[in-house]
mmCIF file of C-alpha atoms in Angstrom:
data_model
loop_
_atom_site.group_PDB
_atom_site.id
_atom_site.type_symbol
_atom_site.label_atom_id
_atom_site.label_comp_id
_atom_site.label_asym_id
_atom_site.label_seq_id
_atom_site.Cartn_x
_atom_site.Cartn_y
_atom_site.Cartn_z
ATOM 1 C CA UNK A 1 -47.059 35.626 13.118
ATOM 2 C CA UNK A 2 -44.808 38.676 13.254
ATOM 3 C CA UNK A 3 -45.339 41.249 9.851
ATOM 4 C CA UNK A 4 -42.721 40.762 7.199
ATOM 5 C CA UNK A 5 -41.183 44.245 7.935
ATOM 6 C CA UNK A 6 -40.518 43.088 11.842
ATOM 7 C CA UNK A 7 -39.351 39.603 11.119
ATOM 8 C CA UNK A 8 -35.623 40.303 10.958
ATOM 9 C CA UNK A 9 -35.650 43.008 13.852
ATOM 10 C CA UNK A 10 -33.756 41.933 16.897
ATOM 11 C CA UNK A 11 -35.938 41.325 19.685
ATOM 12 C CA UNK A 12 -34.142 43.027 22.768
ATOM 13 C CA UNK A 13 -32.258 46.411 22.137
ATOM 14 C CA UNK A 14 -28.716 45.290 21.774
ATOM 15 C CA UNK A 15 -29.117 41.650 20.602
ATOM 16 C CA UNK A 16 -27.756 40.810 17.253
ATOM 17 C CA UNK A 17 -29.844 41.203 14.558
ATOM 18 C CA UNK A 18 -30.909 37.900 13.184
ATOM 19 C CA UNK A 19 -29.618 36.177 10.244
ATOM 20 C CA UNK A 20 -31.352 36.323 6.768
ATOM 21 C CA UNK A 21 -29.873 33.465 5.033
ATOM 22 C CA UNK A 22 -28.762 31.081 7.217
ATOM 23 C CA UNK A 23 -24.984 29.650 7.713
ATOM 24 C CA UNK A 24 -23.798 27.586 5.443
ATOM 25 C CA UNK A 25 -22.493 24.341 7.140
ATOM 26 C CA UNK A 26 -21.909 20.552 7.117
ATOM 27 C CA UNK A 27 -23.917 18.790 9.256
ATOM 28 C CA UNK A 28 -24.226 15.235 8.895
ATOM 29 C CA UNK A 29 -24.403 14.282 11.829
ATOM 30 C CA UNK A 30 -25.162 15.688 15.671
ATOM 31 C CA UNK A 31 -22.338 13.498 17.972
ATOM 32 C CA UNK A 32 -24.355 13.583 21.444
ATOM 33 C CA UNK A 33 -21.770 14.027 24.678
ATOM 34 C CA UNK A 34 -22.933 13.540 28.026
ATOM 35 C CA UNK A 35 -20.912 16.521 29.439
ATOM 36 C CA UNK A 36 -21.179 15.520 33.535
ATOM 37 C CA UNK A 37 -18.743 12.405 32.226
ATOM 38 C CA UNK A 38 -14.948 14.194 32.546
ATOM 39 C CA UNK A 39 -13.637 11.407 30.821
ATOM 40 C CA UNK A 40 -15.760 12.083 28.069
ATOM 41 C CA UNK A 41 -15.330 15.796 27.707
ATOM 42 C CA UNK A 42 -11.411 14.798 27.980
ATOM 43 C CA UNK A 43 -12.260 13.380 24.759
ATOM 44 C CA UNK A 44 -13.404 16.541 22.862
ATOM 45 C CA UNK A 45 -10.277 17.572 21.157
ATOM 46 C CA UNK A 46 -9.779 14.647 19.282
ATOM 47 C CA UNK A 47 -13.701 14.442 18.619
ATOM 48 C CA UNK A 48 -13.729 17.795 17.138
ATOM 49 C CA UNK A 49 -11.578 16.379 13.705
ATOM 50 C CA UNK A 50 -14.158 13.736 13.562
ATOM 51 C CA UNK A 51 -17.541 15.281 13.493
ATOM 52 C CA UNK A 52 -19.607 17.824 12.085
ATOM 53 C CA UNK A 53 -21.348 19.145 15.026
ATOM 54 C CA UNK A 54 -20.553 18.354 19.013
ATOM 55 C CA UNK A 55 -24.115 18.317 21.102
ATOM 56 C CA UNK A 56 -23.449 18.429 24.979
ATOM 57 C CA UNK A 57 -26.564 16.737 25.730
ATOM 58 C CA UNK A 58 -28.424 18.264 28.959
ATOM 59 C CA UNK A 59 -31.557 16.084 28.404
ATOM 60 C CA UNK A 60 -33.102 12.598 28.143
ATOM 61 C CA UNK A 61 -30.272 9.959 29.183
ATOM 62 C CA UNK A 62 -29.132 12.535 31.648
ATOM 63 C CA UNK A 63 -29.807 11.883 35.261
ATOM 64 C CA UNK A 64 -32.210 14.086 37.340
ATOM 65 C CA UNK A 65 -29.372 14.362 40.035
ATOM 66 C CA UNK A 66 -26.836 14.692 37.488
ATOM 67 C CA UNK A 67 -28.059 17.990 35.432
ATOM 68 C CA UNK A 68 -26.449 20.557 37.049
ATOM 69 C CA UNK A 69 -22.524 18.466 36.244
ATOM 70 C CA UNK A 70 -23.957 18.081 32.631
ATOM 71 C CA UNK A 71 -24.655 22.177 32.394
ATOM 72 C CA UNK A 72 -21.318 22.781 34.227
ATOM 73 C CA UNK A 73 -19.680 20.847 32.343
ATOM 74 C CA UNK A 74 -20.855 21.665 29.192
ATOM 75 C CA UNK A 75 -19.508 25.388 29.651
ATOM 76 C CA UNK A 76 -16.060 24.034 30.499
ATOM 77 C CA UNK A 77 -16.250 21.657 27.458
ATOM 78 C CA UNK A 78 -17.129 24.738 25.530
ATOM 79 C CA UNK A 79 -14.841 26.891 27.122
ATOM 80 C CA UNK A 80 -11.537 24.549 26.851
ATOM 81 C CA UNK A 81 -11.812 23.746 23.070
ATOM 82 C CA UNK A 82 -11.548 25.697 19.800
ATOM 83 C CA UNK A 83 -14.268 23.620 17.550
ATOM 84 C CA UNK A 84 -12.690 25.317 14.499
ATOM 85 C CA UNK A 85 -15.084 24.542 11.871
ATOM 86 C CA UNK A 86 -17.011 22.301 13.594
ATOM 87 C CA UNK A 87 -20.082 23.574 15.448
ATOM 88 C CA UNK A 88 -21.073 23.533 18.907
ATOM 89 C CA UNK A 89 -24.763 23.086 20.095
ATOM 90 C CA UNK A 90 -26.565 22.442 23.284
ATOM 91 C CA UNK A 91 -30.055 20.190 23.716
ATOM 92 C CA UNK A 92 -31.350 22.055 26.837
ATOM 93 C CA UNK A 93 -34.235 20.592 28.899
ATOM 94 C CA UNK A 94 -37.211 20.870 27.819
ATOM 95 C CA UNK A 95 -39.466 24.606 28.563
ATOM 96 C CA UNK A 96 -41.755 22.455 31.152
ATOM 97 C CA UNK A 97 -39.017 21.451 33.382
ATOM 98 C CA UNK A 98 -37.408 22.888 36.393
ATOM 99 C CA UNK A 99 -33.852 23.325 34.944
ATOM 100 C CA UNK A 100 -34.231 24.784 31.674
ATOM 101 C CA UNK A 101 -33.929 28.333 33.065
ATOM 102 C CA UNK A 102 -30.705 28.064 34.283
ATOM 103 C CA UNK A 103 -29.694 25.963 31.349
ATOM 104 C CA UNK A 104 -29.971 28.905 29.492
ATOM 105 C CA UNK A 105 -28.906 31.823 31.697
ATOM 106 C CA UNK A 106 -25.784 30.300 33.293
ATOM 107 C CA UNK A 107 -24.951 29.212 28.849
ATOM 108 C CA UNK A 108 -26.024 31.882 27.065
ATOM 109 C CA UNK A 109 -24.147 34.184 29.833
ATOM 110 C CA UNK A 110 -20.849 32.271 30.121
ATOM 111 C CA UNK A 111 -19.960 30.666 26.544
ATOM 112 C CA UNK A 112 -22.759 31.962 24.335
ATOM 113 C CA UNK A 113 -20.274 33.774 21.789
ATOM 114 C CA UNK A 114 -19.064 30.020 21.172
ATOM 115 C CA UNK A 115 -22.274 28.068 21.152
ATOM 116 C CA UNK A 116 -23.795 27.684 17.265
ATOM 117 C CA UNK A 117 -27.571 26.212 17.831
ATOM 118 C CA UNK A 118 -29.663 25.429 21.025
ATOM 119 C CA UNK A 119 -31.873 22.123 20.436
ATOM 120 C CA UNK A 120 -35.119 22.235 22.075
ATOM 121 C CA UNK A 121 -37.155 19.096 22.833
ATOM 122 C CA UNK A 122 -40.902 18.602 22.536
ATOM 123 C CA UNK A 123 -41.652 21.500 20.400
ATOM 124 C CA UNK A 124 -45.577 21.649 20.753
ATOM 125 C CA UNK A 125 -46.586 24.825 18.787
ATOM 126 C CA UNK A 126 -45.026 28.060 17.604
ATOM 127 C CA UNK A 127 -45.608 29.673 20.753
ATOM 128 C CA UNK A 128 -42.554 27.403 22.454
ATOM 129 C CA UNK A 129 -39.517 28.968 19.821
ATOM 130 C CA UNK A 130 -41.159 32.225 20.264
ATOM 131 C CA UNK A 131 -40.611 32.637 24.261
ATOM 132 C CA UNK A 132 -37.235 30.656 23.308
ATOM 133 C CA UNK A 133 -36.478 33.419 20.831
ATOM 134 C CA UNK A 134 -37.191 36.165 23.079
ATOM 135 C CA UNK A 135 -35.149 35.160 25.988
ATOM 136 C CA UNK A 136 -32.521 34.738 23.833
ATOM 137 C CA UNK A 137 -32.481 37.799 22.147
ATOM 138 C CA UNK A 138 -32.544 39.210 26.039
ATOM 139 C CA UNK A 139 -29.952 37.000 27.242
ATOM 140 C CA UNK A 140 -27.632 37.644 24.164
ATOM 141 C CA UNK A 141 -28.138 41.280 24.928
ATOM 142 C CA UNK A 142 -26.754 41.384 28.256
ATOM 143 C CA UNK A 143 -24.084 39.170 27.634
ATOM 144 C CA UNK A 144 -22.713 41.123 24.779
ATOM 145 C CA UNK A 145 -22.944 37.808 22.042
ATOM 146 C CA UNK A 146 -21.870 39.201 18.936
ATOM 147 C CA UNK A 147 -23.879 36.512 16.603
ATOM 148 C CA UNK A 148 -27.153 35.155 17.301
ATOM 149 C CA UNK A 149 -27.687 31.726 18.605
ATOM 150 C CA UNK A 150 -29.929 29.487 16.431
ATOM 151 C CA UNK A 151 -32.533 26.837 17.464
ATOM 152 C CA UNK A 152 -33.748 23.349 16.295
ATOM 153 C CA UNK A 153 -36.754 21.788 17.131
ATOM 154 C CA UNK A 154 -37.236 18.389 18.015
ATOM 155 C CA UNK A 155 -40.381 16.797 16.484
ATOM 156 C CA UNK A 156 -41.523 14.466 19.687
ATOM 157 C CA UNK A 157 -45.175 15.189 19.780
ATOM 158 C CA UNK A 158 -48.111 15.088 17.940
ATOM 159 C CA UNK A 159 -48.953 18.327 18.279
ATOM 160 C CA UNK A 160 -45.829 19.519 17.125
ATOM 161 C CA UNK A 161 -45.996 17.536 13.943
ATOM 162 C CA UNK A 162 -49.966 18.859 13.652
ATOM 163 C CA UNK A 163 -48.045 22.193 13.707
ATOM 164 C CA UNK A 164 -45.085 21.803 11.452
ATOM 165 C CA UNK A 165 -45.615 24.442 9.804
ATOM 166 C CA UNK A 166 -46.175 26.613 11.752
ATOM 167 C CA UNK A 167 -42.776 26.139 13.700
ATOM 168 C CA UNK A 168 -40.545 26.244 10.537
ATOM 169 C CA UNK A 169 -41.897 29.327 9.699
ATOM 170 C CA UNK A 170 -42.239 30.898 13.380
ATOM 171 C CA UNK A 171 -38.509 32.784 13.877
ATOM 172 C CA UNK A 172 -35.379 33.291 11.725
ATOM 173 C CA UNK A 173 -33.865 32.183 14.371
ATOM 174 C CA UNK A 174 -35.109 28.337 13.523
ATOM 175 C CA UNK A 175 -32.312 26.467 12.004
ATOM 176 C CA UNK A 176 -34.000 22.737 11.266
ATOM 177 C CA UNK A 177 -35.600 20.036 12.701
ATOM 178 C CA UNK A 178 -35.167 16.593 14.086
ATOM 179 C CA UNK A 179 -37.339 13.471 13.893
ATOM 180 C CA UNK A 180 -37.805 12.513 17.825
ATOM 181 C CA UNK A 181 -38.956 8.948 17.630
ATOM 182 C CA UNK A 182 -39.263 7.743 20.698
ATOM 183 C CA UNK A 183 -41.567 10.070 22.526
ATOM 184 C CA UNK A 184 -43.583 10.876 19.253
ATOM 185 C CA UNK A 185 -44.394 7.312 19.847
ATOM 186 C CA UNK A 186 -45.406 7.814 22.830
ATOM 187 C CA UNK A 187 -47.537 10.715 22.169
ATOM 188 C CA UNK A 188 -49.015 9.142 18.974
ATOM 189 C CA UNK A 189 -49.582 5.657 21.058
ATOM 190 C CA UNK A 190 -47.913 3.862 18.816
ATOM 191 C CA UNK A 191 -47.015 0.862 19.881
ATOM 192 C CA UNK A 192 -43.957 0.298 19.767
ATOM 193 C CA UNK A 193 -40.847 0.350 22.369
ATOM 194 C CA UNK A 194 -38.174 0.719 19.373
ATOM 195 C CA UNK A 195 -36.028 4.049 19.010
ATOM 196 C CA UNK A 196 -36.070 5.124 15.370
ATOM 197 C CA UNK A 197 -35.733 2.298 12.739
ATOM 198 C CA UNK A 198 -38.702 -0.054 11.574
ATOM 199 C CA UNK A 199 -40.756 -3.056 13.443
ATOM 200 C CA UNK A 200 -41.211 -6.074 11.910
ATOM 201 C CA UNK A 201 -44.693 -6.378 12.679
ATOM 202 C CA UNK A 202 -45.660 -2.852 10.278
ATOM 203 C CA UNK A 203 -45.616 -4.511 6.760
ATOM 204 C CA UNK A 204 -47.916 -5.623 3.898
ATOM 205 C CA UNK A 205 -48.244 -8.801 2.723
ATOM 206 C CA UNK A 206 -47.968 -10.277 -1.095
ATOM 207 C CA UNK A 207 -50.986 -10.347 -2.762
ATOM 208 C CA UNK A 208 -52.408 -13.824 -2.431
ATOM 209 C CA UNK A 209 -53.570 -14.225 -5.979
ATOM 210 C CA UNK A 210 -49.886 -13.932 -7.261
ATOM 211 C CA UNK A 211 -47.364 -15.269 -4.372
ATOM 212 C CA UNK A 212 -49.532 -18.398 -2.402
ATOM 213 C CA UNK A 213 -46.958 -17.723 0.162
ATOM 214 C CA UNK A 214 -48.306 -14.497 1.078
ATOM 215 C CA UNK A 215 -44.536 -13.013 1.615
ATOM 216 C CA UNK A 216 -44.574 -10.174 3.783
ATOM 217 C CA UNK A 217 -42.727 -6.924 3.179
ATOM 218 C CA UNK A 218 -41.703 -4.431 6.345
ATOM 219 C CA UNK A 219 -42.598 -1.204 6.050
ATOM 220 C CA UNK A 220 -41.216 2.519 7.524
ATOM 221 C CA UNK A 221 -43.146 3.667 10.124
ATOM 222 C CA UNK A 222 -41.876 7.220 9.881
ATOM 223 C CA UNK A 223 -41.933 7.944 5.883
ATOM 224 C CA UNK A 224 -44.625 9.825 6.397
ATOM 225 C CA UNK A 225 -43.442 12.034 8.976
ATOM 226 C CA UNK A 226 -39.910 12.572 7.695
ATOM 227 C CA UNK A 227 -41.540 13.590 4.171
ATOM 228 C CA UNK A 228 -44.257 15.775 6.369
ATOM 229 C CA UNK A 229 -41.325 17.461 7.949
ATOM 230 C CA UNK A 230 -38.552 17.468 4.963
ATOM 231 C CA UNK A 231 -41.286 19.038 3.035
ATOM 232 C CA UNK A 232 -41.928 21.898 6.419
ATOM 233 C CA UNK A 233 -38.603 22.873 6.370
ATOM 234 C CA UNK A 234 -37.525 23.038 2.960
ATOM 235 C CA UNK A 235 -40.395 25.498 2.147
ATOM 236 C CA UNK A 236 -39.068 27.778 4.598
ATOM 237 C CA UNK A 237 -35.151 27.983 3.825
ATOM 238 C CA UNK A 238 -34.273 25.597 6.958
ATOM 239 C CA UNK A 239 -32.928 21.954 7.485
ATOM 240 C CA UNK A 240 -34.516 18.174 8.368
ATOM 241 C CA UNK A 241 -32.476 15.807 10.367
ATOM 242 C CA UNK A 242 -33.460 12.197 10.946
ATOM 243 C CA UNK A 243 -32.919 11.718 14.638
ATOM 244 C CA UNK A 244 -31.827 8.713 16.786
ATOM 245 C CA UNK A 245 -31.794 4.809 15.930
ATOM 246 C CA UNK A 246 -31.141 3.222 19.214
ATOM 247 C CA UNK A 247 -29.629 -0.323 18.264
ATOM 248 C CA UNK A 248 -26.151 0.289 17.898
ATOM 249 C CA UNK A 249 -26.248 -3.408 17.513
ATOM 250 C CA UNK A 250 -27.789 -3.305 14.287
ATOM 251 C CA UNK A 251 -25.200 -1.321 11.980
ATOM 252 C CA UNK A 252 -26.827 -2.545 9.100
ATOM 253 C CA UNK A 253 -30.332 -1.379 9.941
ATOM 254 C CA UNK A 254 -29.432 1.932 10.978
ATOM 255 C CA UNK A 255 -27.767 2.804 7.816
ATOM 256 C CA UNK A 256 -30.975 1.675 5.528
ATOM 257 C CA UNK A 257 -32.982 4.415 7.792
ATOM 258 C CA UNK A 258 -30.036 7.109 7.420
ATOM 259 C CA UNK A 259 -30.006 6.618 3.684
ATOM 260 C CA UNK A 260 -34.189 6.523 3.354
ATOM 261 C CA UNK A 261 -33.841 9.846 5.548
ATOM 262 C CA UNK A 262 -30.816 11.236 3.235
ATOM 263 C CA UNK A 263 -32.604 10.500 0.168
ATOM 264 C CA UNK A 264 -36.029 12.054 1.191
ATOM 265 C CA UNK A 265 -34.199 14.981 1.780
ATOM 266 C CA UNK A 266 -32.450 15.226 5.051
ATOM 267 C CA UNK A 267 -28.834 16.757 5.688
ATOM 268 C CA UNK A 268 -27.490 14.393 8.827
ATOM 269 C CA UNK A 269 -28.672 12.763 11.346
ATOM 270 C CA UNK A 270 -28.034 11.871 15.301
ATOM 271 C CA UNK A 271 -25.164 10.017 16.337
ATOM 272 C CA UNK A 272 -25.539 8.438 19.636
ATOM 273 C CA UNK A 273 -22.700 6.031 19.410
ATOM 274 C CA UNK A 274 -18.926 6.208 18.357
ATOM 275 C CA UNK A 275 -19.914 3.460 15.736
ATOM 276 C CA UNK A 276 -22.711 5.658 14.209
ATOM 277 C CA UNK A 277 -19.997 8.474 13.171
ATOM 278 C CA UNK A 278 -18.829 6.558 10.333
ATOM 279 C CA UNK A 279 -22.007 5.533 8.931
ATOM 280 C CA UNK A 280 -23.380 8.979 8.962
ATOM 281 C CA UNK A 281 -20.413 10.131 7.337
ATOM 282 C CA UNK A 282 -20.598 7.629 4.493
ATOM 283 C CA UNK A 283 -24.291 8.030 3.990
ATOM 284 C CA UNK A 284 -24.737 11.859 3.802
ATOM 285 C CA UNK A 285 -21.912 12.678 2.122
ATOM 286 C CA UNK A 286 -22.867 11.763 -1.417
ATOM 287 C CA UNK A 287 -22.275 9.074 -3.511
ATOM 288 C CA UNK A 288 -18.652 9.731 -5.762
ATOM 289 C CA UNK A 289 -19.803 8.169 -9.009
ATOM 290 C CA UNK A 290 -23.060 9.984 -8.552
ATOM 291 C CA UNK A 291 -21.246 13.338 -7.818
ATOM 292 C CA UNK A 292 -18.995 12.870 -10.733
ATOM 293 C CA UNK A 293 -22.101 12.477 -13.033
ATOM 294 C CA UNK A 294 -23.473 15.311 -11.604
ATOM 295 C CA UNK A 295 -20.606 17.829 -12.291
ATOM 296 C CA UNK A 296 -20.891 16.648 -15.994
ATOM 297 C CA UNK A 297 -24.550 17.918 -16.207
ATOM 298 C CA UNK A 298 -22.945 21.159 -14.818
ATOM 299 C CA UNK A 299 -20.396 21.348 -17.200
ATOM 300 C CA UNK A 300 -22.963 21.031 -19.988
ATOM 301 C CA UNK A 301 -25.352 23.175 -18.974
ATOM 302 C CA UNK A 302 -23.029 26.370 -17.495
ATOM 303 C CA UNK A 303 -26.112 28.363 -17.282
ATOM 304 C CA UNK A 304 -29.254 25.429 -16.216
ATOM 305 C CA UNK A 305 -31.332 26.268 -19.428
ATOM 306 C CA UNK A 306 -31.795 23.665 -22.384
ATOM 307 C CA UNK A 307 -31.409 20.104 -22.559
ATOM 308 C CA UNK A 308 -29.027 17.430 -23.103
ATOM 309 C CA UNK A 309 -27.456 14.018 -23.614
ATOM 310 C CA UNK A 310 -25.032 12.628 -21.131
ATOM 311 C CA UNK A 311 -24.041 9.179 -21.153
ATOM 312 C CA UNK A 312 -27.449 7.886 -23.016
ATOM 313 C CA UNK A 313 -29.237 9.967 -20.312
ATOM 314 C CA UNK A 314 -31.657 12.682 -21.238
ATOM 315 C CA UNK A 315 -30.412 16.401 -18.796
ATOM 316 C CA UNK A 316 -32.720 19.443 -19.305
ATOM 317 C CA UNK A 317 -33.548 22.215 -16.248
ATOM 318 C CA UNK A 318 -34.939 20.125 -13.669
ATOM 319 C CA UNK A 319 -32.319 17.691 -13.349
ATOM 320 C CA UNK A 320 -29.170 20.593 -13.722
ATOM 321 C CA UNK A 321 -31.067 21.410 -10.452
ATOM 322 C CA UNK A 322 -30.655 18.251 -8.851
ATOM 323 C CA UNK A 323 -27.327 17.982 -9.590
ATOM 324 C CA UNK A 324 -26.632 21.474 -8.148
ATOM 325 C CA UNK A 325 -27.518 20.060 -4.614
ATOM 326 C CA UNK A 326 -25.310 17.074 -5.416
ATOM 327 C CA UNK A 327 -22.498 19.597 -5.952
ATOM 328 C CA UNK A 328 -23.208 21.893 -3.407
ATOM 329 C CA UNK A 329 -23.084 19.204 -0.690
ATOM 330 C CA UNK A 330 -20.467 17.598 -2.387
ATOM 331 C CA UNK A 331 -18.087 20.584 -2.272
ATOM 332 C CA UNK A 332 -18.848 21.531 1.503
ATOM 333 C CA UNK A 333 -17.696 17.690 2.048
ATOM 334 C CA UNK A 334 -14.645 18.583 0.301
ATOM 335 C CA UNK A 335 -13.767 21.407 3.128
ATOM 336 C CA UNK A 336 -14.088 19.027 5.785
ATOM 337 C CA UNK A 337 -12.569 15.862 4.402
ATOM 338 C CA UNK A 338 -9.705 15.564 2.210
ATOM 339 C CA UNK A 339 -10.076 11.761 1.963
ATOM 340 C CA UNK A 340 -13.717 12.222 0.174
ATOM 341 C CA UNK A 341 -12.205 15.340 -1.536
ATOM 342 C CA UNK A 342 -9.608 13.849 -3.333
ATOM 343 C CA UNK A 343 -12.246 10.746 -4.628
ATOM 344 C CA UNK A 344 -14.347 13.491 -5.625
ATOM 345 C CA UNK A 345 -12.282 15.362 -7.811
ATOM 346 C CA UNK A 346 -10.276 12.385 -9.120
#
């Protein structure tokens, strides 16, 4: 763990110096592109009105024989398009494998100034955003990037959820992190062949004495990680994301999960699908009615101290605070879309 007095100092002479409050930014949800698909990177321009971040994905779901195209291709994506507000971030391959080098030396080198946040998969241990952070500061040093490049860790392992803390707290560099479902599965042998969302077998059962039909109830098999990690990276200033659900056949199911995830805490989520865009959008922007209430607890209380009554409803300290983060979101939703803005303020 670096001293207080060198955590903000750049890390190669030249780099940018790091930020000490992060950006402020909308993010609800990560659209994944496979860049090595021209049709789809033909797409971009008119994706970029329509999302809150653009991912070119180098990773899983990307071919072994197919990774260089993806990394080419993700330069000329980046390189063709003005993202405007919208940010632009990379998933690289993970720091095991034999392309992750070049995924971020022929980046970094050639679009860098554009690129917004590098995701890194299978985070173990602080150690793994710490070589990530120093090659970075190295790479952004040569290549004259005039802003440093953030990263986000992907929860996929046990380990990496034994060390939560640990890796929110291990650069200023770390933006957030993401729920990986699928291979933290794997890793915690669960048993299960599902991508994010529930299983209808991982429920408890009505208690016999009062309901003879013993009705069972289905359960979320990653509460407790999503409040292990909300809870991570709110302590230490950065952001949670739930990650993917896989059954884009399922629309309703994969909105229950978003809004469990968005009311535990998290800012977006993944968006694998076209389809998913839309339902992101609706559940992590919040609710009108609700931000409408909340702006009247604001009113009342200009400066957060004291206490009270608002439509039969009791407002003191705690709960000016909770409509603050209503308000704040609300009004960064406002920037992006004036559909939602105008409902908001009307």
């Amino acid at each position: 763990m670096k001293t207080y007095r060198s955590f903000y100092q750049p890390l190669a002479i030249g780099a940018p110096a790091p930020f000490r409050e992060p950006p402020v930014a909308l993010e609800r949800m990560i659209h994944f592109v496979p860049p090595h698909l021209e049709k789809i990177r033909a797409k971009i321009p008119q994706l970029i009105n329509q999302v809150d971040v653009i991912l070119g994905n180098l990773e899983d779901a990307i071919p072994a024989d197919q990774k260089e195209a993806a990394r080419q291709g993700f330069i000329e994506m980046a390189k063709a398009n003005d993202f405007g507000s919208t940010k632009l971030w990379t998933r690289i391959n993970s720091l095991e494998s034999p392309w992750v080098l070049d995924d971020l030396t022929e980046i970094v080198t050639q679009c860098g100034n554009k690129l917004d946040v590098i995701m890194l998969p299978k985070v173990n241990g602080p150690w793994d955003i710490h070589f990530l952070d120093q090659l970075l500061a190295q790479l952004e040093a040569k290549s004259g990037i005039k802003k440093p490049i953030l990263i986000h860790a992907i929860l996929e392992t046990a380990e990496g959820v034994n060390n939560i803390e640990a890796i929110a707290a291990s650069s200023p560099r770390m933006h957030g992190m993401s729920l990986g479902p699928a291979d933290l599965a794997a890793s915690r042998g669960m048993k299960t062949t599902r991508v994010g969302g529930g299983h209808p077998e991982y429920k408890v059962l009505a208690d016999s004495a009062i309901n003879s039909q013993r009705t069972g109830y289905q359960q979320d098999l990653w509460h407790y990680t999503i409040g292990k990690m909300v809870d991570a990276c709110m302590a230490h200033g950065i952001k949670a994301f739930y990650g993917p659900f896989g059954d884009f056949s399922d629309p309703e199911a994969c909105e229950v999960q978003f809004r469990n995830a968005f009311l535990m805490g998290c800012v977006g989520t993944w968006s694998l699908h076209p389809s998913q865009v839309a339902i992101a959008k609706r559940v992590f922007s919040p609710d009108v009615e609700e931000t409408k209430f909340a702006r009247k607890i604001l009113e009342a209380m200009p400066d957060g101290t004291g206490a009270v009554m608002i439509d039969g409803k009791m407002q003191d300290d705690a709960t000016w605070k909770q409509a603050k983060v209503i308000c704040d979101l609300a009004d960064l939703v406002c920037e992006k879309d004036p559909e939602l803005a105008q409902a908001y303020q009307g």
